[in-house]
PDB file of C-alpha atoms in Angstrom:
ATOM      1  CA  MET A  12      -0.322  -0.295  -0.035  1.00 46.00           C
ATOM      2  CA  LYS A  13       2.764   2.315   1.303  1.00 46.00           C
ATOM      3  CA  HIS A  14       4.380   2.259  -2.403  1.00 48.00           C
ATOM      4  CA  SER A  15       1.300   2.911  -4.508  1.00 46.00           C
ATOM      5  CA  LEU A  16       1.399   6.131  -2.705  1.00 45.00           C
ATOM      6  CA  LEU A  17       4.890   6.953  -3.534  1.00 42.00           C
ATOM      7  CA  ILE A  18       4.820   6.978  -6.890  1.00 43.00           C
ATOM      8  CA  PRO A  19       2.114   9.622  -7.618  1.00 42.00           C
ATOM      9  CA  ILE A  20       4.618  11.600  -5.342  1.00 41.00           C
ATOM     10  CA  ILE A  21       6.827  11.058  -7.238  1.00 40.00           C
ATOM     11  CA  VAL A  22       5.666  12.163 -10.449  1.00 40.00           C
ATOM     12  CA  LEU A  23       3.836  14.418  -8.346  1.00 40.00           C
ATOM     13  CA  SER A  24       7.525  16.412  -7.647  1.00 39.00           C
ATOM     14  CA  LEU A  25       8.920  15.764 -11.452  1.00 38.00           C
ATOM     15  CA  GLN A  26       5.843  17.937 -12.632  1.00 42.00           C
ATOM     16  CA  CYS A  27       6.672  20.395 -10.156  1.00 41.00           C
ATOM     17  CA  ALA A  28      10.339  20.476 -11.545  1.00 41.00           C
ATOM     18  CA  LYS A  29       9.525  21.510 -15.306  1.00 41.00           C
ATOM     19  CA  THR A  30       7.484  23.773 -14.337  1.00 41.00           C
ATOM     20  CA  VAL A  31      10.572  26.356 -13.220  1.00 46.00           C
ATOM     21  CA  GLN A  32      10.354  29.068 -15.093  1.00 49.00           C
ATOM     22  CA  VAL A  33      13.441  31.852 -14.844  1.00 51.00           C
ATOM     23  CA  LYS A  34      12.287  35.164 -15.747  1.00 57.00           C
ATOM     24  CA  ASN A  35      16.014  36.927 -16.525  1.00 66.00           C
ATOM     25  CA  GLN A  36      19.228  35.303 -18.247  1.00 72.00           C
ATOM     26  CA  ASP A  37      21.572  35.373 -15.381  1.00 77.00           C
ATOM     27  CA  ASN A  38      19.440  33.693 -13.113  1.00 79.00           C
ATOM     28  CA  LEU A  39      19.452  31.507 -16.282  1.00 78.00           C
ATOM     29  CA  PHE A  40      23.272  31.158 -16.974  1.00 81.00           C
ATOM     30  CA  GLU A  41      23.313  30.859 -12.682  1.00 85.00           C
ATOM     31  CA  ASN A  42      21.057  27.669 -12.610  1.00 85.00           C
ATOM     32  CA  CYS A  43      22.485  25.908 -16.092  1.00 84.00           C
ATOM     33  CA  MET A  44      25.725  26.292 -14.419  1.00 87.00           C
ATOM     34  CA  LYS A  45      25.041  24.052 -11.188  1.00 88.00           C
ATOM     35  CA  THR A  46      23.113  21.839 -12.610  1.00 87.00           C
ATOM     36  CA  PHE A  47      26.026  21.261 -15.797  1.00 86.00           C
ATOM     37  CA  HIS A  48      29.360  23.291 -15.114  1.00 88.00           C
ATOM     38  CA  ASP A  49      30.195  24.086 -17.961  1.00 87.00           C
ATOM     39  CA  GLU A  50      30.752  27.329 -19.243  1.00 86.00           C
ATOM     40  CA  GLU A  51      30.628  27.329 -22.915  1.00 87.00           C
ATOM     41  CA  LYS A  52      27.516  24.875 -23.380  1.00 84.00           C
ATOM     42  CA  CYS A  53      25.645  27.463 -20.883  1.00 83.00           C
ATOM     43  CA  LYS A  54      27.079  30.150 -23.135  1.00 82.00           C
ATOM     44  CA  GLU A  55      25.611  28.589 -26.421  1.00 82.00           C
ATOM     45  CA  PHE A  56      21.966  27.547 -24.525  1.00 80.00           C
ATOM     46  CA  MET A  57      22.163  31.030 -23.085  1.00 78.00           C
ATOM     47  CA  SER A  58      21.876  32.622 -27.137  1.00 74.00           C
ATOM     48  CA  ASN A  59      19.524  30.055 -28.161  1.00 70.00           C
ATOM     49  CA  SER A  60      17.026  31.224 -25.264  1.00 65.00           C
ATOM     50  CA  VAL A  61      17.191  34.884 -25.458  1.00 64.00           C
ATOM     51  CA  LYS A  62      13.441  35.034 -26.933  1.00 60.00           C
ATOM     52  CA  ASP A  63      12.495  32.282 -24.599  1.00 62.00           C
ATOM     53  CA  ILE A  64      13.033  34.407 -21.680  1.00 58.00           C
ATOM     54  CA  GLN A  65      11.416  37.901 -23.259  1.00 60.00           C
ATOM     55  CA  SER A  66       8.135  38.938 -21.714  1.00 64.00           C
ATOM     56  CA  ASP A  67       5.238  39.421 -23.051  1.00 64.00           C
ATOM     57  CA  GLU A  68       5.891  43.448 -22.996  1.00 68.00           C
ATOM     58  CA  GLN A  69       8.911  43.114 -24.495  1.00 69.00           C
ATOM     59  CA  ARG A  70       8.542  40.671 -27.493  1.00 70.00           C
ATOM     60  CA  ARG A  71       4.992  43.495 -27.890  1.00 68.00           C
ATOM     61  CA  ASP A  72       7.563  45.807 -28.812  1.00 68.00           C
ATOM     62  CA  GLU A  73       9.754  44.352 -30.858  1.00 72.00           C
ATOM     63  CA  GLU A  74       6.252  43.675 -33.377  1.00 73.00           C
ATOM     64  CA  LEU A  75       5.091  47.138 -32.659  1.00 69.00           C
ATOM     65  CA  ALA A  76       8.187  48.570 -34.319  1.00 68.00           C
ATOM     66  CA  LYS A  77       8.096  45.774 -36.893  1.00 70.00           C
ATOM     67  CA  LEU A  78       4.773  47.099 -37.901  1.00 69.00           C
ATOM     68  CA  THR A  79       4.709  48.855 -41.161  1.00 70.00           C
ATOM     69  CA  GLU A  80       2.388  52.610 -41.009  1.00 72.00           C
ATOM     70  CA  GLU A  81       0.259  50.858 -43.222  1.00 70.00           C
ATOM     71  CA  GLN A  82      -0.333  47.677 -41.218  1.00 74.00           C
ATOM     72  CA  LEU A  83      -0.704  50.198 -38.079  1.00 70.00           C
ATOM     73  CA  ALA A  84      -3.473  51.928 -40.060  1.00 73.00           C
ATOM     74  CA  GLY A  85      -5.301  48.467 -41.378  1.00 76.00           C
ATOM     75  CA  LEU A  86      -5.901  46.894 -37.684  1.00 87.00           C
ATOM     76  CA  LYS A  87      -9.564  47.553 -35.957  1.00 92.00           C
ATOM     77  CA  LEU A  88     -11.178  50.098 -34.036  1.00 93.00           C
ATOM     78  CA  ARG A  89     -11.491  48.815 -30.388  1.00 94.00           C
ATOM     79  CA  LYS A  90     -15.751  50.119 -30.225  1.00 95.00           C
ATOM     80  CA  GLU A  91     -15.967  48.334 -34.460  1.00 95.00           C
ATOM     81  CA  ILE A  92     -14.996  45.699 -32.763  1.00 96.00           C
ATOM     82  CA  LYS A  93     -16.830  45.658 -29.567  1.00 96.00           C
ATOM     83  CA  ASP A  94     -19.951  46.485 -31.499  1.00 96.00           C
ATOM     84  CA  LYS A  95     -19.682  43.797 -34.198  1.00 96.00           C
ATOM     85  CA  LEU A  96     -18.277  40.845 -32.434  1.00 97.00           C
ATOM     86  CA  PRO A  97     -21.360  40.286 -29.659  1.00 97.00           C
ATOM     87  CA  GLY A  98     -24.300  37.176 -30.492  1.00 96.00           C
ATOM     88  CA  LYS A  99     -21.133  35.784 -33.235  1.00 97.00           C
ATOM     89  CA  ASN A 100     -19.651  32.448 -33.542  1.00 97.00           C
ATOM     90  CA  GLY A 101     -15.922  31.689 -33.168  1.00 95.00           C
ATOM     91  CA  ASN A 102     -16.149  30.866 -37.233  1.00 96.00           C
ATOM     92  CA  PHE A 103     -16.194  34.529 -37.035  1.00 97.00           C
ATOM     93  CA  VAL A 104     -14.327  35.791 -34.823  1.00 97.00           C
ATOM     94  CA  LYS A 105     -11.441  33.778 -36.503  1.00 96.00           C
ATOM     95  CA  GLU A 106     -12.072  35.592 -39.375  1.00 96.00           C
ATOM     96  CA  TYR A 107     -12.502  39.320 -38.885  1.00 95.00           C
ATOM     97  CA  LEU A 108      -9.514  38.887 -35.922  1.00 95.00           C
ATOM     98  CA  GLY A 109      -7.814  35.913 -36.561  1.00 94.00           C
ATOM     99  CA  ASP A 110      -6.430  32.812 -35.318  1.00 95.00           C
ATOM    100  CA  PRO A 111      -5.896  34.020 -31.604  1.00 95.00           C
ATOM    101  CA  ASP A 112      -2.219  33.714 -29.880  1.00 91.00           C
ATOM    102  CA  GLU A 113      -3.675  31.926 -26.535  1.00 94.00           C
ATOM    103  CA  VAL A 114      -7.279  30.459 -25.479  1.00 96.00           C
ATOM    104  CA  LYS A 115      -8.228  29.748 -21.956  1.00 96.00           C
ATOM    105  CA  ARG A 116     -11.477  28.591 -20.102  1.00 95.00           C
ATOM    106  CA  GLY A 117     -13.244  28.284 -17.251  1.00 91.00           C
ATOM    107  CA  GLY A 118     -16.167  27.300 -16.077  1.00 90.00           C
ATOM    108  CA  ASP A 119     -18.898  27.922 -19.385  1.00 93.00           C
ATOM    109  CA  ARG A 120     -16.593  30.670 -20.114  1.00 96.00           C
ATOM    110  CA  GLU A 121     -14.176  30.384 -23.194  1.00 97.00           C
ATOM    111  CA  TYR A 122     -11.500  33.049 -23.571  1.00 97.00           C
ATOM    112  CA  TRP A 123      -9.931  33.938 -27.387  1.00 97.00           C
ATOM    113  CA  ILE A 124      -7.002  35.806 -26.675  1.00 96.00           C
ATOM    114  CA  TYR A 125      -5.329  38.330 -29.056  1.00 94.00           C
ATOM    115  CA  LYS A 126      -1.724  39.829 -27.772  1.00 89.00           C
ATOM    116  CA  ARG A 127      -0.810  40.484 -31.168  1.00 86.00           C
ATOM    117  CA  PRO A 128      -1.763  44.070 -32.291  1.00 88.00           C
ATOM    118  CA  VAL A 129      -5.140  43.754 -34.176  1.00 90.00           C
ATOM    119  CA  SER A 130      -7.019  47.563 -32.626  1.00 91.00           C
ATOM    120  CA  LYS A 131      -6.426  50.520 -31.276  1.00 91.00           C
ATOM    121  CA  PHE A 132      -8.968  53.126 -29.848  1.00 92.00           C
ATOM    122  CA  ASP A 133      -8.231  55.273 -33.081  1.00 89.00           C
ATOM    123  CA  THR A 134      -6.554  56.303 -36.023  1.00 83.00           C
ATOM    124  CA  GLU A 135      -3.827  58.491 -34.448  1.00 83.00           C
ATOM    125  CA  SER A 136      -3.641  56.025 -31.715  1.00 85.00           C
ATOM    126  CA  LEU A 137      -0.924  53.046 -30.119  1.00 85.00           C
ATOM    127  CA  PRO A 138      -2.195  49.309 -30.821  1.00 88.00           C
ATOM    128  CA  ASP A 139      -4.674  47.855 -27.463  1.00 90.00           C
ATOM    129  CA  LYS A 140      -1.786  46.056 -25.374  1.00 89.00           C
ATOM    130  CA  GLU A 141      -4.307  42.910 -25.819  1.00 92.00           C
ATOM    131  CA  ILE A 142      -7.720  41.717 -27.175  1.00 95.00           C
ATOM    132  CA  THR A 143     -10.153  38.879 -25.242  1.00 97.00           C
ATOM    133  CA  VAL A 144     -12.548  37.647 -26.723  1.00 97.00           C
ATOM    134  CA  ILE A 145     -15.550  36.265 -24.193  1.00 97.00           C
ATOM    135  CA  PHE A 146     -17.251  33.513 -25.896  1.00 97.00           C
ATOM    136  CA  ARG A 147     -20.465  31.918 -23.146  1.00 95.00           C
ATOM    137  CA  ARG A 148     -22.561  28.935 -25.056  1.00 93.00           C
ATOM    138  CA  SER A 149     -19.851  29.312 -28.514  1.00 93.00           C
ATOM    139  CA  PHE A 150     -21.098  32.980 -29.123  1.00 97.00           C
ATOM    140  CA  VAL A 151     -19.681  36.760 -28.466  1.00 97.00           C
ATOM    141  CA  GLU A 152     -20.508  37.113 -24.504  1.00 97.00           C
ATOM    142  CA  LYS A 153     -18.241  40.372 -24.201  1.00 96.00           C
ATOM    143  CA  VAL A 154     -14.987  42.077 -25.663  1.00 97.00           C
ATOM    144  CA  ASP A 155     -12.350  42.830 -23.596  1.00 96.00           C
ATOM    145  CA  HIS A 156      -9.722  45.382 -23.969  1.00 94.00           C
ATOM    146  CA  LYS A 157      -5.698  46.298 -22.213  1.00 93.00           C
ATOM    147  CA  LYS A 158      -5.162  49.597 -23.065  1.00 90.00           C
ATOM    148  CA  PRO A 159      -1.997  50.725 -25.013  1.00 82.00           C
TER     149      PRO A 159
END
């Protein structure tokens, strides 16, 4: 009986070890050195991992810098999105905004999160940080946004 309890604990411990997140390069390099004790391998690993440890904010800033004036002008207005999407289904939303960057589920709702620039307040403003389309029973209930 004791052996059957040990297996789930070991599996849980391994799963927890895999979810450790490192948010900056110094910690990542330090952890690499503690694990492998090989400076060359860690330097190579660091050069490959720069994109992985960028924050969402840094990635978003890079994407904004790459947008041309034409692409910025082509972003949808927030008010139009909020007026047009409620009551529509997922196919309509995908056609209108494209595939979401992230999908979350909670209770009877589904949240489609667009982190890439898809909307802005007006023609002169910066793109919104994030648009979240909230579905309830397969139809859009509400659209939320995070201002730039």
